[in-house]
């Protein structure tokens, strides 16, 4: 048996293969199944009705919700075939089957069989085999030895329908991940509260209607509207109401309405070695890498299953042996580099390590703030599926290097290419977007210092998104008043990866950001041209309306 049938089903369709992974959230239109990631080789191609093959996925945990929507609106792939471990889309398919009775086959193949099938024009899938012209690949069912405690069994086999559903999904995912048992978690961060599609609301309301309640402290990601102000902001009710209802469904189930994509900025920041269960890719990578807490990169919907039970599979980065770097990336940074270095490095590190944990060396002599590392982790999560990375001299587990680790390098020329990729738009900027991930207190204060009381350009909107806790802090210390005086709009609850018109200015054609994450996703999400630069560059653009066109001096030199 050479293939693993994770979710059995039937399909017969054309084969569409890619050697580059894709985040379904921000990369696929959930209404049509067309690839909208402007940086992906399959940009503009429809996945609908095709047997889609890729090594694994990358990017956002919200991809599971996008897949659930595609399955429900009949624009999903006919089947999904992976070569490496994959959790996000797999979970979306599991939820479609468990809660809605809809089946999409999910299969994992070893490298040789994957390559052979990728060359085929069409294929037929059954639970027992994949057949294509001159090719037959037998499939084995998913199985494994999983030790469940008496409490686990009581939840799985008990009378509570929400606990039964949650434990059944957890058990399947544990088998998929090869976990020997489940472990307790101290807290959960929910990512599925973003209204990426109606499927997210259908799922949350269905589970809430079961009477579900979380068992461990649970925070919530940024949502898709400013919860208390969306009506005044002109958000259409046909979007604002379901987006608010989605957030309220999780609050009804006991989650804290923190509404931030940066839970590491809250008063519940996990400690070294703490076992948690977070979704939201940037938060997972930051927790593992910078805080040295322990969490798998849990997909949407699975986060709620863990919150309801307090249990997660013992696999992935929960285990010491899965936290070591298997790729060393030697970096040659330019002297005098500013904060734009860190998101570009994260982006490049993910391209070099799309499915494994890297160690970045050569940066030991540079200072790096928590905000720099936040930007690094967020950009890394857009191009890699790995749950963490190490930076020599800056992250606590950077000494963990696998014996078989390979080596590569990043040069100033590589950074210059990323800068050029992120700066394809015209110099005239209509919108400066700060807060992807959510701005911290220190970032907000720094922006106020850079603006120094000057008004933003009248034709350039300047918007900061942040969490409620940070908003309260900047209001208390007077920073919020300074930003308002400068003409900066400060919006809580939402972030740039979930923002929509009219909060996103409809007239803006070109935006600028200091976020590598948003520089990657914005062309597909907003259909706007993009500029990228340091925090100081963005503040200058906010005042003048024009972005620098030349390479930064530290990179040009």
XYZ file of C-alpha atoms in Angstrom:
557
model
C 0.000 0.000 0.000
C 1.714 3.182 -1.131
C -0.887 5.914 -0.502
C -2.800 7.006 2.609
C -6.521 7.601 2.231
C -7.165 10.207 4.927
C -10.760 10.919 3.940
C -12.224 8.307 1.572
C -14.429 9.216 -1.345
C -14.881 9.046 -5.091
C -13.720 11.445 -7.786
C -12.877 11.409 -11.480
C -11.457 14.658 -12.854
C -8.513 16.434 -14.507
C -5.311 16.607 -12.462
C -3.931 20.033 -11.503
C -0.520 19.833 -9.821
C 1.758 22.478 -8.322
C 5.133 22.212 -6.631
C 4.320 25.323 -4.586
C 1.936 25.253 -1.645
C -0.897 27.746 -1.323
C -2.862 29.367 1.483
C -6.531 28.925 0.633
C -7.332 31.972 2.751
C -6.041 34.958 0.813
C -5.111 32.653 -2.048
C -8.454 31.286 -3.267
C -11.705 33.122 -3.953
C -14.151 31.255 -1.656
C -17.045 31.976 -4.014
C -15.455 30.634 -7.213
C -12.424 28.477 -6.394
C -10.121 30.677 -8.521
C -6.560 31.329 -7.297
C -6.242 35.012 -6.324
C -2.743 34.900 -4.804
C -0.923 37.203 -7.229
C 2.437 35.623 -6.352
C 1.441 31.985 -6.973
C 2.264 30.211 -10.264
C -1.391 29.156 -10.652
C -2.784 32.679 -10.241
C -6.049 32.938 -12.175
C -6.554 29.164 -12.381
C -9.732 27.540 -11.081
C -9.425 24.649 -8.614
C -13.126 23.845 -8.932
C -13.803 20.275 -10.001
C -10.119 19.306 -10.350
C -7.944 16.857 -8.481
C -5.596 19.383 -6.888
C -2.089 18.257 -5.953
C 0.471 20.226 -3.943
C 3.215 19.264 -1.490
C 1.303 20.846 1.410
C -0.462 24.112 2.158
C 1.010 27.234 3.729
C -0.143 30.458 5.321
C -3.354 31.069 7.190
C -5.189 28.645 9.464
C -8.412 30.109 7.999
C -7.955 27.994 4.873
C -10.116 25.292 6.453
C -13.079 27.684 6.457
C -12.482 28.646 2.834
C -12.468 24.984 1.839
C -15.684 24.332 3.781
C -17.354 27.176 1.892
C -16.115 25.825 -1.454
C -17.442 22.369 -0.607
C -20.826 23.801 0.345
C -21.144 26.008 -2.750
C -19.943 23.267 -5.171
C -16.751 25.081 -6.248
C -14.324 22.871 -4.346
C -11.623 20.685 -5.869
C -12.800 17.192 -6.738
C -10.103 15.847 -4.397
C -6.969 16.998 -2.578
C -3.677 15.123 -2.739
C -0.639 16.078 -0.655
C 2.929 14.823 -0.425
C 3.726 16.100 3.081
C 1.816 16.491 6.332
C -1.160 18.828 5.940
C -3.721 19.824 8.577
C -5.581 22.950 7.480
C -7.506 21.799 4.401
C -7.771 18.294 5.815
C -9.631 19.693 8.804
C -12.002 21.650 6.557
C -12.869 18.443 4.706
C -13.342 16.556 8.003
C -15.780 19.202 9.275
C -17.719 19.121 5.996
C -18.172 15.369 6.453
C -18.807 15.323 10.212
C -21.279 18.218 10.454
C -22.748 18.561 6.978
C -22.453 15.106 5.383
C -20.403 16.382 2.417
C -17.390 14.374 1.229
C -14.202 15.545 -0.444
C -11.472 12.882 -0.733
C -8.139 13.761 0.911
C -5.061 11.627 0.176
C -1.359 11.669 0.988
C 1.146 10.076 -1.394
C 4.859 9.324 -1.124
C 7.138 11.368 -3.383
C 7.482 8.858 -6.239
C 3.748 8.233 -6.557
C 3.025 11.955 -6.187
C 5.373 12.755 -9.089
C 3.917 10.024 -11.271
C 0.326 11.132 -10.710
C 1.210 14.830 -11.167
C 2.199 14.023 -14.760
C -1.175 12.411 -15.533
C -3.884 14.401 -17.355
C -6.792 12.820 -15.452
C -7.322 10.382 -12.600
C -10.017 8.354 -10.904
C -10.154 8.035 -7.114
C -11.896 5.421 -5.011
C -11.342 4.553 -1.354
C -9.132 1.673 -2.496
C -6.964 3.176 -5.249
C -6.066 5.997 -7.613
C -5.989 5.076 -11.283
C -4.697 7.087 -14.215
C -3.418 6.160 -17.674
C -0.719 3.512 -17.144
C -0.805 4.075 -13.382
C -2.465 2.447 -10.363
C -1.721 3.551 -6.799
C -3.274 1.424 -4.020
C -4.547 3.277 -0.965
C -4.550 2.264 2.702
C -7.086 3.622 5.217
C -6.057 5.990 8.002
C -5.319 4.122 11.231
C -3.095 4.264 14.288
C -2.653 3.424 17.943
C -4.107 6.222 20.040
C -4.414 5.932 23.801
C -7.527 7.706 25.050
C -8.098 8.398 28.739
C -11.336 7.550 30.497
C -12.259 11.244 30.339
C -11.544 11.300 26.589
C -13.775 8.283 26.048
C -16.518 9.808 28.182
C -16.546 12.905 25.958
C -16.366 10.910 22.721
C -19.110 8.444 23.672
C -21.248 10.610 25.955
C -24.568 12.391 25.518
C -23.176 15.856 24.726
C -23.371 16.211 20.903
C -20.780 19.007 20.751
C -18.244 17.022 22.780
C -18.892 13.917 20.681
C -18.276 15.844 17.480
C -15.176 17.550 18.864
C -13.623 14.341 20.165
C -14.330 12.429 16.960
C -12.520 15.114 14.929
C -9.661 15.263 17.441
C -9.294 11.485 17.296
C -9.085 11.521 13.478
C -6.530 14.332 13.494
C -4.500 12.513 16.149
C -4.344 9.432 13.908
C -3.316 11.621 10.983
C -0.532 13.238 13.018
C 0.644 9.934 14.491
C -0.033 11.075 18.055
C 0.234 8.343 20.736
C -2.141 10.185 23.096
C -3.819 13.500 23.828
C -2.516 16.213 26.160
C -4.088 18.980 28.252
C -3.755 22.571 27.020
C -3.865 25.653 29.236
C -5.459 28.069 26.750
C -6.817 28.318 23.201
C -6.838 31.107 20.604
C -9.723 30.905 18.116
C -9.055 31.901 14.505
C -12.353 30.740 13.014
C -14.158 33.923 14.105
C -13.093 35.699 10.897
C -16.035 35.899 8.494
C -14.092 34.495 5.567
C -17.284 33.022 4.162
C -20.817 32.027 5.250
C -19.461 28.565 6.065
C -17.666 29.943 9.138
C -20.974 31.225 10.516
C -22.856 28.025 9.705
C -20.257 26.003 11.589
C -20.166 28.252 14.683
C -23.927 28.571 14.950
C -24.434 24.842 14.535
C -21.993 24.069 17.351
C -23.357 26.873 19.544
C -26.887 25.535 19.031
C -25.638 22.252 20.532
C -25.076 24.146 23.788
C -21.285 23.953 23.495
C -19.093 25.694 26.121
C -15.313 26.044 26.162
C -13.466 24.263 28.994
C -10.245 26.305 29.043
C -9.551 30.058 28.793
C -10.121 30.978 25.145
C -9.260 34.208 23.324
C -10.498 35.285 19.905
C -8.740 36.458 16.777
C -9.444 39.692 14.945
C -12.909 39.606 13.440
C -14.214 41.080 10.193
C -15.902 44.218 11.546
C -15.381 46.768 14.296
C -17.890 45.030 16.558
C -19.425 48.102 18.155
C -19.089 50.637 15.334
C -19.598 48.923 11.984
C -23.011 50.525 11.387
C -21.619 54.043 11.888
C -18.737 53.156 9.564
C -21.169 52.407 6.753
C -20.578 48.649 6.568
C -23.493 47.049 4.671
C -25.799 45.096 7.013
C -25.682 42.009 4.776
C -21.994 41.735 5.730
C -21.909 43.421 9.131
C -24.682 41.354 10.690
C -23.285 37.883 9.872
C -19.732 38.995 10.744
C -20.962 40.229 14.127
C -23.120 37.135 14.595
C -20.090 34.917 13.998
C -18.126 36.697 16.721
C -21.124 36.560 19.056
C -21.516 32.808 18.535
C -18.022 32.206 19.920
C -18.646 34.600 22.810
C -21.839 32.661 23.558
C -19.691 29.529 23.778
C -17.527 31.212 26.438
C -14.673 32.743 24.419
C -13.215 36.103 25.508
C -13.988 38.893 22.997
C -10.322 39.893 22.700
C -10.614 40.305 18.904
C -6.897 40.456 18.135
C -4.596 38.580 15.782
C -1.743 39.253 18.245
C -2.760 37.328 21.389
C 0.854 37.475 22.569
C 0.160 41.166 23.369
C -2.586 40.278 25.865
C -2.244 39.773 29.615
C -2.564 36.017 29.005
C 0.776 35.718 27.162
C 1.950 32.107 27.621
C 5.134 31.313 29.533
C 8.160 29.306 28.391
C 7.201 25.685 27.878
C 3.465 26.306 28.383
C 1.277 23.917 26.383
C -1.333 25.932 24.493
C -3.489 25.519 21.388
C -3.453 28.555 19.132
C -4.700 29.178 15.636
C -3.719 32.202 13.465
C -0.437 31.510 11.746
C 1.535 34.552 12.909
C 0.519 33.939 16.525
C 1.473 30.260 16.401
C 4.895 31.032 14.947
C 5.530 33.827 17.469
C 4.438 31.667 20.416
C 6.718 28.783 19.453
C 9.659 30.825 18.217
C 9.857 33.908 20.444
C 7.984 32.875 23.593
C 9.127 29.229 23.520
C 5.587 28.126 24.339
C 4.271 24.987 22.630
C 1.479 24.805 20.097
C 0.747 23.092 16.839
C -0.452 25.303 13.989
C -4.072 24.344 14.556
C -6.507 24.997 11.714
C -9.810 26.823 12.053
C -12.607 24.717 13.565
C -10.044 22.437 15.212
C -9.265 25.287 17.601
C -12.863 25.158 18.861
C -12.761 21.355 19.167
C -9.738 21.711 21.464
C -11.339 24.567 23.423
C -14.444 22.433 24.071
C -12.426 19.459 25.319
C -9.189 20.982 26.623
C -7.317 18.238 24.768
C -4.978 18.208 21.755
C -2.965 15.510 19.927
C 0.579 15.065 21.248
C 2.378 15.683 17.966
C 4.317 18.253 15.962
C 5.990 21.055 17.945
C 4.546 19.782 21.220
C 7.428 17.291 21.059
C 11.098 18.264 21.557
C 12.268 16.321 18.525
C 9.963 18.303 16.225
C 11.263 21.729 17.231
C 14.814 21.485 15.870
C 15.942 23.356 12.764
C 16.507 21.174 9.719
C 17.717 24.045 7.510
C 20.331 26.664 8.390
C 20.009 29.944 6.471
C 23.122 32.108 6.586
C 22.125 35.764 6.263
C 24.404 38.546 5.095
C 22.552 41.641 6.309
C 23.422 45.085 5.055
C 24.905 47.524 7.544
C 22.456 50.055 8.858
C 19.390 47.985 7.992
C 16.091 49.351 9.300
C 13.012 47.490 10.506
C 11.993 46.593 6.917
C 14.730 43.944 7.050
C 12.792 41.642 9.366
C 9.574 41.062 7.369
C 11.597 40.595 4.172
C 13.827 38.041 5.940
C 10.787 36.182 7.229
C 9.322 36.060 3.742
C 12.585 34.727 2.263
C 13.025 32.206 5.069
C 9.594 30.773 4.269
C 10.453 30.469 0.589
C 13.596 28.522 1.498
C 11.790 26.426 4.131
C 8.185 25.962 2.962
C 7.697 22.787 5.007
C 10.461 22.713 7.632
C 11.885 24.722 10.514
C 14.815 27.001 9.611
C 17.537 28.642 11.698
C 18.660 32.119 10.601
C 22.284 32.937 11.403
C 24.383 36.043 10.841
C 22.017 38.391 12.665
C 23.549 38.035 16.111
C 25.101 41.517 16.057
C 21.800 43.226 15.204
C 19.297 44.439 17.754
C 15.781 43.088 17.291
C 12.737 44.351 19.130
C 9.664 42.275 19.884
C 7.975 44.200 17.053
C 10.757 43.189 14.640
C 10.315 39.541 15.572
C 6.534 39.892 15.262
C 6.983 41.145 11.690
C 9.467 38.356 10.927
C 7.115 35.624 12.163
C 4.089 37.019 10.329
C 5.889 37.200 6.989
C 7.376 33.729 7.492
C 3.862 32.351 7.924
C 2.791 33.598 4.489
C 5.356 31.472 2.633
C 5.879 28.503 4.973
C 3.703 25.870 6.571
C 6.206 25.375 9.417
C 4.992 26.256 12.941
C 8.180 28.065 14.002
C 11.647 29.301 13.095
C 14.834 30.095 15.025
C 17.045 33.194 14.875
C 20.522 32.848 16.369
C 21.014 35.413 19.095
C 17.324 36.329 19.264
C 15.093 33.308 19.937
C 15.466 30.999 22.956
C 15.650 27.635 21.172
C 18.074 28.626 18.414
C 20.548 26.028 19.691
C 18.270 23.213 18.502
C 19.675 22.041 15.167
C 19.025 18.604 13.684
C 22.085 16.497 12.879
C 20.996 16.214 9.248
C 20.296 19.947 8.770
C 21.187 21.362 5.368
C 22.452 24.867 4.614
C 21.627 27.753 2.301
C 22.051 31.517 2.316
C 20.256 34.836 1.879
C 22.099 37.820 0.435
C 21.407 41.496 -0.076
C 20.485 40.705 -3.688
C 17.766 38.348 -2.433
C 16.404 41.073 -0.160
C 16.451 43.558 -3.029
C 14.357 41.188 -5.136
C 11.766 40.882 -2.373
C 11.695 44.663 -1.983
C 11.064 45.011 -5.726
C 8.317 42.355 -5.590
C 6.620 44.197 -2.729
C 6.896 47.559 -4.515
C 5.217 46.894 -7.851
C 2.705 49.721 -7.409
C 3.044 53.384 -8.375
C 4.684 55.876 -6.017
C 1.472 57.866 -5.502
C -0.183 56.240 -2.457
C -3.845 56.591 -1.461
C -3.767 54.497 1.718
C -1.155 53.661 4.358
C -2.083 50.467 6.199
C -0.589 49.753 9.637
C -1.374 46.779 11.866
C -0.931 43.408 10.156
C -0.574 41.793 12.672
C -2.236 44.213 15.072
C -0.111 47.162 16.137
C 1.481 46.946 19.564
C 1.601 49.761 22.110
C 5.233 50.476 21.189
C 4.498 50.557 17.454
C 1.589 52.931 17.985
C 3.731 55.270 20.081
C 6.525 55.142 17.506
C 4.143 56.094 14.699
C 2.951 59.099 16.721
C 6.595 60.142 17.227
C 7.365 59.830 13.508
C 4.363 61.933 12.524
C 5.445 64.459 15.165
C 2.202 66.399 15.072
C 2.193 66.797 11.289
C -1.054 66.156 9.460
C -1.305 63.243 7.070
C -1.668 64.130 3.404
C -5.312 64.988 2.659
C -5.463 62.519 -0.245
C -3.806 59.651 1.637
C -5.871 57.776 4.217
C -3.807 56.460 7.124
C -5.337 53.643 9.176
C -4.053 51.651 12.161
C -5.733 48.417 13.210
C -5.162 47.082 16.715
C -6.685 45.053 19.524
C -9.044 46.396 22.158
C -6.481 46.105 24.956
C -3.914 48.116 22.994
C -6.545 50.697 22.088
C -7.337 51.217 25.767
C -3.620 51.649 26.530
C -2.961 54.220 23.774
C -6.066 56.130 24.771
C -4.916 56.234 28.399
C -1.406 57.521 27.631
C -2.472 60.197 25.131
C -1.081 58.484 22.017
C -4.533 58.048 20.505
C -5.200 61.788 20.717
C -1.898 62.520 18.948
C -2.765 60.143 16.119
C -6.234 61.610 15.738
C -4.712 65.102 15.592
C -2.456 63.886 12.775
C -5.472 62.545 10.887
C -4.844 58.859 11.552
C -7.881 56.594 11.822
C -7.524 53.924 14.530
C -9.818 50.895 14.225
C -10.110 48.022 16.733
C -11.273 44.418 16.289
C -10.474 44.027 12.577
C -7.102 43.721 10.874
C -5.997 44.214 7.273
C -6.401 40.587 6.370
C -10.111 40.752 7.199
C -10.938 44.380 6.423
C -13.462 45.288 3.732
C -15.037 48.357 2.159
C -16.015 50.964 3.169
C -13.601 50.791 6.152
C -11.038 50.011 3.483
C -11.320 53.260 1.471
C -13.096 52.343 -1.791
C -11.319 55.081 -3.746
C -7.816 53.901 -2.803
C -5.981 52.343 -5.733
C -2.497 51.972 -4.222
C -1.697 51.160 -0.612
C 1.532 51.097 1.368
C 2.321 48.923 4.369
C 5.244 48.007 6.604
C 3.916 44.436 6.883
C 5.467 41.687 4.787
C 2.379 39.593 5.473
C 0.003 42.199 4.077
C 2.333 43.102 1.212
C 1.955 39.469 0.114
C -1.797 39.096 0.636
C -3.068 42.586 -0.259
C -3.008 42.279 -4.073
C -5.276 39.236 -3.935
C -7.468 40.356 -1.033
C -7.972 43.989 -2.000
C -7.228 44.029 -5.746
C -4.984 47.046 -5.167
C -1.399 47.845 -6.059
C 1.049 47.716 -3.159
C 4.093 49.544 -1.841
C 6.199 48.393 1.090
C 8.701 50.034 3.405
C 9.884 50.584 6.949
C 7.692 52.164 9.595
C 9.510 55.451 9.017
C 9.037 55.180 5.247
C 5.323 54.561 5.719
C 4.993 57.496 8.114
C 6.765 59.724 5.563
C 4.374 58.511 2.864
C 1.403 59.202 5.118
C 2.577 62.839 5.382
C 3.516 63.350 1.727
C 1.298 60.953 -0.212
C 4.308 59.623 -2.129
C 6.329 56.470 -1.443
C 10.102 56.272 -1.904
C 10.856 54.767 -5.312
C 14.502 53.833 -4.823
C 15.857 50.924 -2.849
C 16.493 51.807 0.809
C 20.001 53.213 1.181
C 21.092 50.320 3.388
C 20.046 47.865 0.690
C 21.245 49.861 -2.309
C 24.719 50.155 -0.788
